[in-house]
Short mmCIF file of C-alpha atoms in Angstrom, two decimals:
data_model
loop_
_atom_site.label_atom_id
_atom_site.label_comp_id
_atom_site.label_asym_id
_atom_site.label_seq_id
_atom_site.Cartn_x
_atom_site.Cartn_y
_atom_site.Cartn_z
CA UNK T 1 113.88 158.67 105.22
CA UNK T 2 111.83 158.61 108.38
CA UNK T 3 108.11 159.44 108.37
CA UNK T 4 106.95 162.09 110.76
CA UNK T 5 103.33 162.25 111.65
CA UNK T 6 101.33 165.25 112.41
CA UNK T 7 97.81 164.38 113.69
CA UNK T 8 95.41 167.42 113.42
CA UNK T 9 91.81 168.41 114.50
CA UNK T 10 89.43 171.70 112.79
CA UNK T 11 90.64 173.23 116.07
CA UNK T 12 94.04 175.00 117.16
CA UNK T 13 95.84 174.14 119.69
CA UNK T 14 93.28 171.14 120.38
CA UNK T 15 94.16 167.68 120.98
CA UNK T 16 95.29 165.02 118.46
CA UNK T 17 92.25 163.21 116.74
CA UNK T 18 92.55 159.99 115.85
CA UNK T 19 93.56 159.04 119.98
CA UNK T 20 91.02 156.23 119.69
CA UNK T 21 93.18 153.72 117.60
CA UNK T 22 96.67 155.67 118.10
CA UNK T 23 99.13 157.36 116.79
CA UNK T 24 100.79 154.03 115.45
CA UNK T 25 97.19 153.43 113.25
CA UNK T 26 98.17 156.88 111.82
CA UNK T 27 101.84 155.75 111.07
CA UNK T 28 101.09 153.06 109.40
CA UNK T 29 98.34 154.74 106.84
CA UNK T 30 101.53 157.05 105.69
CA UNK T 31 103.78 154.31 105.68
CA UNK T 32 101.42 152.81 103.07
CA UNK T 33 101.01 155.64 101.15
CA UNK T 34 104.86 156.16 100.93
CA UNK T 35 105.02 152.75 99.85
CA UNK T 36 102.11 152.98 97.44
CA UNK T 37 100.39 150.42 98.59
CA UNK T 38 96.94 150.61 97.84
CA UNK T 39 95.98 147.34 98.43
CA UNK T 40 97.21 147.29 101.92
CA UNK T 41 96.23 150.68 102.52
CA UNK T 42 92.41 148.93 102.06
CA UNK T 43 92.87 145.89 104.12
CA UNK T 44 94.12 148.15 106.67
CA UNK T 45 90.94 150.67 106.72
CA UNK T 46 88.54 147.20 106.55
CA UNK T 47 90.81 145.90 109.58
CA UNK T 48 89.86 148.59 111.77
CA UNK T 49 86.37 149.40 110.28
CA UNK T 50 87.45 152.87 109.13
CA UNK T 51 86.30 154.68 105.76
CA UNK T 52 89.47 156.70 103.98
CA UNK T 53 87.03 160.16 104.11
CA UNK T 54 86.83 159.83 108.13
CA UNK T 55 90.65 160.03 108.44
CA UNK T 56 91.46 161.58 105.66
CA UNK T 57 91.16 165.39 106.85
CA UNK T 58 92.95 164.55 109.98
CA UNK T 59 96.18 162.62 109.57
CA UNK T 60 99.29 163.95 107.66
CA UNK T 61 102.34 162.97 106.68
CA UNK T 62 105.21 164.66 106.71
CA UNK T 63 103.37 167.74 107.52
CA UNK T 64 101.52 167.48 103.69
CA UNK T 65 98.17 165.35 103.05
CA UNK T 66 98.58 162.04 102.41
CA UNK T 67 97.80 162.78 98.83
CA UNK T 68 100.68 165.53 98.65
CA UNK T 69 102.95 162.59 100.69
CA UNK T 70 101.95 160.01 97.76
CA UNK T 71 103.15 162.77 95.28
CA UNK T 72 105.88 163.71 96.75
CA UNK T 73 106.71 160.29 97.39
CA UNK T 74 106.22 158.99 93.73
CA UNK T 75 103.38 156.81 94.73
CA UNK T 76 100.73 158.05 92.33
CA UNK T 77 98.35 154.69 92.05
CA UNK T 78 97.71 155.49 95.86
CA UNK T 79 97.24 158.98 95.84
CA UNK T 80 94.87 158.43 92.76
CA UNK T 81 92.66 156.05 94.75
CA UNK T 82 92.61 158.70 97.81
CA UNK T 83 91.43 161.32 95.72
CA UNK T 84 88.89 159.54 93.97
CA UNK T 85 87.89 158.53 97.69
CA UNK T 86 87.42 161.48 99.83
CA UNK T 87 84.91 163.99 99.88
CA UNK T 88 85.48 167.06 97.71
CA UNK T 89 84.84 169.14 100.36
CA UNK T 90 87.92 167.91 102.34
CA UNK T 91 89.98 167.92 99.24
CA UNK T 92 89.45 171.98 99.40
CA UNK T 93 89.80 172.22 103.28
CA UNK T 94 93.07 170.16 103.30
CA UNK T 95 94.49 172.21 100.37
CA UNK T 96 94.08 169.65 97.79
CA UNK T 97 92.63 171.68 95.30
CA UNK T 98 94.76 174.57 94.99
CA UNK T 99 98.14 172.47 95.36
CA UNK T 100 96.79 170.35 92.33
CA UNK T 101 96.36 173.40 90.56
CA UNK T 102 99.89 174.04 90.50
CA UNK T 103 100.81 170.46 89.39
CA UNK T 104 101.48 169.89 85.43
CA UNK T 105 99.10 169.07 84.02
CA UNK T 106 99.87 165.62 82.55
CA UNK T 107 100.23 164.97 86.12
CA UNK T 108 97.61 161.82 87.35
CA UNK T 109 96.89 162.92 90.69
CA UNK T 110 95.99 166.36 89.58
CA UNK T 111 93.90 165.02 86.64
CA UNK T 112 92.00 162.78 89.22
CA UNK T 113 91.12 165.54 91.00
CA UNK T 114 90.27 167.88 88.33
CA UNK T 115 87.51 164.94 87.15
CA UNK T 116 86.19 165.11 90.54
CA UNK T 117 85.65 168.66 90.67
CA UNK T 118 84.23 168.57 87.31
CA UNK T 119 81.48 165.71 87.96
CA UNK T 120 80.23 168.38 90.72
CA UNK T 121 79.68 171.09 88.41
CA UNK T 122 78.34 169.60 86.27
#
């Protein structure tokens, strides 16, 4: 199974974001969330002196966030450290929220989240 990478901006029709490091950058963030590696995925964001909640509204994978690509990908210990990493707010704009919601709910990514939202209401 390849990966195909979709780099968006707020915009339509704008350019890719993300231009400054590359496309291959991109790649290789969803190559370690397919993999679940977490602890790569880290090195790699220190290595080019990027925080997860900068990137994390504008790179996809496999047309899906890279939290739905860990899902969907069975790599849940990754996709549990992204959402307990990015801003709420981007977890709603990217669709997070609602495709959680429609997870079981035993399910660890969808739990993660659900804490998240919970801290903020409360």
């Amino acid at each position: 199974m390849s990966t195909a990478l979709l780099l968006t901006s707020g915009a339509v029709g704008a350019q890719p974001a993300l231009a400054t490091f590359g496309d291959d950058v991109a790649l290789l963030f969803c190559s370690q969330v397919r993999h679940n590696n977490s602890q790569d995925f880290r090195n790699k964001l220190r290595e080019y002196r990027l925080r997860i909640r900068d990137i994390y509204p504008r790179i996809r994978c496999n047309g899906e966030s890279m939290i739905q690509f860990a899902h969907h990908s069975g790599s849940a210990e990754i996709g549990r450290f992204i959402a307990n990493s990015v801003l709420i707010r981007d977890l709603y704009d990217v669709g997070d929220v609602s495709w959680a919601r429609q997870l079981p709910q035993q399910n660890s990514i969808r739990q993660v989240i659900e804490e998240r939202l919970q801290q903020v209401s409360q």
